Short mmCIF file of C-alpha atoms in Angstrom, two decimals:
data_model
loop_
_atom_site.label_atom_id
_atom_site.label_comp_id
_atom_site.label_asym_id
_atom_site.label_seq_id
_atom_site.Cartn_x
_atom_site.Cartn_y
_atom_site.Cartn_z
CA UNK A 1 6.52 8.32 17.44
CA UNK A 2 5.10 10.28 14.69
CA UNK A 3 4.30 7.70 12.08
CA UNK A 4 0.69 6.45 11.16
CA UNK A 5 -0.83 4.68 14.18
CA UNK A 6 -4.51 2.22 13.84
CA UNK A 7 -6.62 1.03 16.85
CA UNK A 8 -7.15 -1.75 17.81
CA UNK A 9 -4.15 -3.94 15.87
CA UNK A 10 -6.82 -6.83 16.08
CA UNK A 11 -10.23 -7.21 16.58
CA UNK A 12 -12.34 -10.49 16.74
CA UNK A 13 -16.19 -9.74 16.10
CA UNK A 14 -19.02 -11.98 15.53
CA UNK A 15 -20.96 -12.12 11.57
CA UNK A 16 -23.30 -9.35 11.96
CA UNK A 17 -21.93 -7.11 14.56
CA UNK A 18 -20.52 -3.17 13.89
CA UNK A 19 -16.79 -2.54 14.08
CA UNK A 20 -15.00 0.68 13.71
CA UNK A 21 -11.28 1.47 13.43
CA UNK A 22 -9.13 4.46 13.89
CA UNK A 23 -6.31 5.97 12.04
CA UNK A 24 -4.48 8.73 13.21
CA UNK A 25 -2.67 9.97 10.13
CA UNK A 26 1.18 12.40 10.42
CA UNK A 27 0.21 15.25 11.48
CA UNK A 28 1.14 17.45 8.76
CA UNK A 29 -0.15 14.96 6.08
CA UNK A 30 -3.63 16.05 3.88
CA UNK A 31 -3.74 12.93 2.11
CA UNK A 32 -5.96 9.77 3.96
CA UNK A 33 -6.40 6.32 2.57
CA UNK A 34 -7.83 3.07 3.60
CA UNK A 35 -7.04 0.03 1.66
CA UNK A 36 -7.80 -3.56 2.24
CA UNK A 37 -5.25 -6.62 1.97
CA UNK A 38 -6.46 -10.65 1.86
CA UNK A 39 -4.05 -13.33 2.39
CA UNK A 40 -1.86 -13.28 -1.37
CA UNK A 41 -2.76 -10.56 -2.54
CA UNK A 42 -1.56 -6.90 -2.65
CA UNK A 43 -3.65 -3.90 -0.83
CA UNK A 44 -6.52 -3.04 -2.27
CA UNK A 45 -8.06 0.55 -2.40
CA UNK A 46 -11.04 1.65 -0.05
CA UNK A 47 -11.45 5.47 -0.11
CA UNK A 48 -9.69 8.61 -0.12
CA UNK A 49 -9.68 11.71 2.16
CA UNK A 50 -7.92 14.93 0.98
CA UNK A 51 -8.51 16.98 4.78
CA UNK A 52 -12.11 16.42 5.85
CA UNK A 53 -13.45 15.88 2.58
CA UNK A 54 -14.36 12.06 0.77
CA UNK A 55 -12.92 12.29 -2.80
CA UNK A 56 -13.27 8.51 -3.84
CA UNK A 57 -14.74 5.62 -3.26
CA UNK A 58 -14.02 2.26 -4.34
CA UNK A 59 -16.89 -0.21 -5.39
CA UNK A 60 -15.48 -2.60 -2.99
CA UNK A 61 -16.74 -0.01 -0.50
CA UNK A 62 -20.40 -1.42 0.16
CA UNK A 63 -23.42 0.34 1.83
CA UNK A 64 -22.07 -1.34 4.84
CA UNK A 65 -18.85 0.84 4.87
CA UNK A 66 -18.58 4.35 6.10
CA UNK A 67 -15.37 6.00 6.40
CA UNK A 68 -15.35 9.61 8.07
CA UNK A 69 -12.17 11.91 8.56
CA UNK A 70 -13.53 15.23 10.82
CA UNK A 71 -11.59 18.06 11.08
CA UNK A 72 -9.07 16.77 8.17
CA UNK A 73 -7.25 15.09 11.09
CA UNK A 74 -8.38 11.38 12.66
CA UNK A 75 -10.18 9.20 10.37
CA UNK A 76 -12.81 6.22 11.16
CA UNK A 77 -13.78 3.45 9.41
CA UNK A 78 -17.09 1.77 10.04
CA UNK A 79 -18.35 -1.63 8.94
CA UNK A 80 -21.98 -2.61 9.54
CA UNK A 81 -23.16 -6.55 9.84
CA UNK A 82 -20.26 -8.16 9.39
CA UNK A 83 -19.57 -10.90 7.06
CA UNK A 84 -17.02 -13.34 7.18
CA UNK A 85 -15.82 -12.41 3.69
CA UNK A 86 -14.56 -8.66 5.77
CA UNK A 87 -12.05 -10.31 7.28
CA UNK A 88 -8.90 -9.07 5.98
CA UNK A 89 -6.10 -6.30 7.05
CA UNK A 90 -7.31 -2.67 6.91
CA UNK A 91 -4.67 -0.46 6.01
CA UNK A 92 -4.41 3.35 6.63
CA UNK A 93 -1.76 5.22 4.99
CA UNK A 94 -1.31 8.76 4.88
CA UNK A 95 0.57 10.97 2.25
CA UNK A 96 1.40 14.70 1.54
CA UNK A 97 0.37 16.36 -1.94
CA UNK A 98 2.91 17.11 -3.65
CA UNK A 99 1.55 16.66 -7.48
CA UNK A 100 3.08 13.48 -9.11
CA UNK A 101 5.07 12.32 -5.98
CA UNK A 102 3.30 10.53 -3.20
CA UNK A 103 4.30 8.29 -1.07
CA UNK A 104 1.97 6.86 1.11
CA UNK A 105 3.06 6.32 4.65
CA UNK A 106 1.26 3.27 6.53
CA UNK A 107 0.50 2.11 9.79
CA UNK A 108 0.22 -1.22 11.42
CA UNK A 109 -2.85 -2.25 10.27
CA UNK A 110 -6.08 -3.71 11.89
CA UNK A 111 -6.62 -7.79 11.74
CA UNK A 112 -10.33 -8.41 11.68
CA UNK A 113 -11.55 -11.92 12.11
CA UNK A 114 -15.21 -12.20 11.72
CA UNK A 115 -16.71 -15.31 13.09
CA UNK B 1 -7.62 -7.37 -14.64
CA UNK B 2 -4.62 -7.18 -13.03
CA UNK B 3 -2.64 -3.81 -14.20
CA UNK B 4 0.79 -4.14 -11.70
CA UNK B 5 2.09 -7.66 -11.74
CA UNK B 6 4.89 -9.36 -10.12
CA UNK B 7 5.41 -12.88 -11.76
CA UNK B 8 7.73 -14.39 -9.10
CA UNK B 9 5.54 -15.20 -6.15
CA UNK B 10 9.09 -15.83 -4.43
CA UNK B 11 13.00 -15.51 -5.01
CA UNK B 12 16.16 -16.93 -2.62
CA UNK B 13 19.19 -15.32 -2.31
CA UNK B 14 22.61 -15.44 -0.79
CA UNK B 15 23.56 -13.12 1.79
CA UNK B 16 26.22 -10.53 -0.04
CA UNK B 17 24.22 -11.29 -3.51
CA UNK B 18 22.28 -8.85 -5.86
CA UNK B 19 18.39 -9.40 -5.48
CA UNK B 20 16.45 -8.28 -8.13
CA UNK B 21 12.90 -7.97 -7.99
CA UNK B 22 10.65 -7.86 -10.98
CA UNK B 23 7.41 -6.10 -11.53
CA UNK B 24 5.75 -5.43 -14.91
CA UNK B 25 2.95 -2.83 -15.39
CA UNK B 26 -0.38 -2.25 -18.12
CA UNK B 27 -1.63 0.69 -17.78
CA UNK B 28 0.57 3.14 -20.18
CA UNK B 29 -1.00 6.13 -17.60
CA UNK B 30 0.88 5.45 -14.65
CA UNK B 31 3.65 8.23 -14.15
CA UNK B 32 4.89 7.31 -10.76
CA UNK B 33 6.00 3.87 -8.76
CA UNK B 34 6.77 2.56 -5.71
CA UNK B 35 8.58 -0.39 -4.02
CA UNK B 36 7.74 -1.15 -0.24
CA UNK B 37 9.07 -3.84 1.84
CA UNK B 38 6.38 -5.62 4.03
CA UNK B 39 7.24 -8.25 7.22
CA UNK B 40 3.62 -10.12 8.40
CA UNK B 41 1.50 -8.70 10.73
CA UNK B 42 2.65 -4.96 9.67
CA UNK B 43 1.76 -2.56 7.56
CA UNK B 44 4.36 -1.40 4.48
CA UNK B 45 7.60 0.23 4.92
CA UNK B 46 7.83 2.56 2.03
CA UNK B 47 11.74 1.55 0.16
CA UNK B 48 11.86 3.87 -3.01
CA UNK B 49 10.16 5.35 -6.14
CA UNK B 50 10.48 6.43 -9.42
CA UNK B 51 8.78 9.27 -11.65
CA UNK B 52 7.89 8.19 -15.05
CA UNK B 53 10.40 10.44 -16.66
CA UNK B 54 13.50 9.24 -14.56
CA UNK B 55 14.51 5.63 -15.57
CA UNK B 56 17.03 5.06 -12.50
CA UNK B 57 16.57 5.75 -9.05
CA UNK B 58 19.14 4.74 -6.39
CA UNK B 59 18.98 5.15 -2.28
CA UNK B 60 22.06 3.40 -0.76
CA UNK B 61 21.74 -0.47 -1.30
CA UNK B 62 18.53 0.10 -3.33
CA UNK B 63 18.02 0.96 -7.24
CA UNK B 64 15.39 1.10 -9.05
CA UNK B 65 15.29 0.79 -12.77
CA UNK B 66 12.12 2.02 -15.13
CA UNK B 67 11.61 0.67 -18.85
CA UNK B 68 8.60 2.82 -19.97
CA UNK B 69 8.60 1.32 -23.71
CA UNK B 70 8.62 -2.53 -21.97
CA UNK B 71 6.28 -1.19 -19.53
CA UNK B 72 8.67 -3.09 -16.64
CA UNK B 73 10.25 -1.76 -13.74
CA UNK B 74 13.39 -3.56 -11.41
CA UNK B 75 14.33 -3.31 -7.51
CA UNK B 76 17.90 -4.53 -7.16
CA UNK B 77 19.34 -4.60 -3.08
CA UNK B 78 23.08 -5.15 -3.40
CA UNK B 79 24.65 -6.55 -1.01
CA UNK B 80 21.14 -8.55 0.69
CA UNK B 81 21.22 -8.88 3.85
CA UNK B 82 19.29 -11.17 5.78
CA UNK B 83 17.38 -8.59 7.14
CA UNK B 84 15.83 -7.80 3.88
CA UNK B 85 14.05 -11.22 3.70
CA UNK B 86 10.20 -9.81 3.66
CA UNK B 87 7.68 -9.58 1.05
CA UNK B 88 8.30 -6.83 -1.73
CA UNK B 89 5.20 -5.05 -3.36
CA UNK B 90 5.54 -3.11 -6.34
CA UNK B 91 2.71 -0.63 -6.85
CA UNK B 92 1.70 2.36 -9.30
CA UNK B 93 -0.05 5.42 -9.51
CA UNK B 94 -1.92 8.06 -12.09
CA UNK B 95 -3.14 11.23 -11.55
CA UNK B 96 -6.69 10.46 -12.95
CA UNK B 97 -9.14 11.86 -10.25
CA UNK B 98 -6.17 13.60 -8.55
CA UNK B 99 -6.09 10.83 -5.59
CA UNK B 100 -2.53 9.25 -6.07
CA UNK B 101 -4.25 6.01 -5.32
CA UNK B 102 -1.70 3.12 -5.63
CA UNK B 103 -2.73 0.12 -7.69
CA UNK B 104 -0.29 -3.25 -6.18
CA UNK B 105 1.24 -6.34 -7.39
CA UNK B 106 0.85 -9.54 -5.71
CA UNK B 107 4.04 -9.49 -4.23
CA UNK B 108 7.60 -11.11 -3.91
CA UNK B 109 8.57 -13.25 -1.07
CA UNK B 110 12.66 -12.29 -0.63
CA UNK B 111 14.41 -14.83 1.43
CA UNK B 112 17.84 -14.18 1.37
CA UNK B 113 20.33 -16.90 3.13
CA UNK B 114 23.27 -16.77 5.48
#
């Protein structure tokens, strides 16, 4: 399979503790981004990767957020002290730039409850 | 503010039946759009786009339509299939910054009937 993959699919964590997720992007694909969905409501933007380097941030992204994407290849996203308001879908999609076309491929998704 | 809205939080359709899907848009900057299909639990299957200077766009079953002055774009899936019942997002991008990030609607719930 070489679409976008994200571990874990779920995760259950208790208000205050770390999490971190994984996307592995399509291979050949420079373009990273992690978005956020809520129940209703559409995705909303995180942060963007074009290879290694962080181009944007969103101002949903608090202090507690750190995404990383090494080597222009895997990228991680890390929350610090949960709060129950995290719990949402974290989306990773991945794209290839190609000027005004992009479409954004995206994986599963991770589920995290915080408790 | 809400700049890619989709009015119809659901729509039911007959199997065999056009579906149309409705999605309206603010910002006059957006050049480029995008349907995708979503079932729960999974991420979004990308269905089709349109550039800004196209106003039709069709992939087998699926067409979309663009109306730049009325700011509104259209998915219509003829014939629906059950299959296609799912949540439809429309969503829109700029080139400001360069990042291609893609602003969303709220969604459509599709359910179309046997």
């Amino acid at each position: 399979d070489t679409g976008v993959s994200q571990d874990p699919r779920h995760k259950i964590t208790k208000r205050g503790q770390n999490v971190t997720f994984r996307c592995d992007p399509i291979s050949e694909h420079n373009r990273l981004y992690w978005y956020r969905q809520t129940l209703g409501q559409g995705p909303e933007f995180l942060t963007y990767f074009q290879n290694e380097a962080q181009l944007e941030k969103s101002r949903l992204l608090s202090d507690r957020f750190s995404a990383e994407r090494p080597k222009g290849s895997f990228s991680t996203l890390e929350i610090q002290r949960t709060e129950q308001g995290d719990s949402a879908m974290y989306l990773c999609a991945s794209s290839l730039n190609r000027g005004r076309t992009n479409e954004q491929f995206f994986g599963p998704g991770t589920r995290l409850t915080v408790l | 503010d809400q700049q890619v809205k989709q009015n119809s939080p659901s729509l039911s359709v007959q199997e065999g039946r056009i579906s149309i899907l409705n999605c309206d848009y603010t910002n006059s900057m957006f050049d480029y759009f995008l349907w995708y299909k979503k079932y729960p639990a999974e991420g979004p299957t990308f269905l089709i786009s349109i550039s800004s200077i196209k106003d039709k766009n069709e992939d087998g079953r699926f067409t979309v339509f663009l109306n730049k002055s009325a700011k509104h774009l259209s998915l219509h899936i003829v014939p629906s299939q059950p299959g296609d019942s799912a949540v439809y997002f429309c969503a829109a991008s700029d080139n400001a910054g360069n990042n291609r990030k893609l602003i969303w609607g709220l969604g459509t719930s599709l359910a179309v009937n046997p």
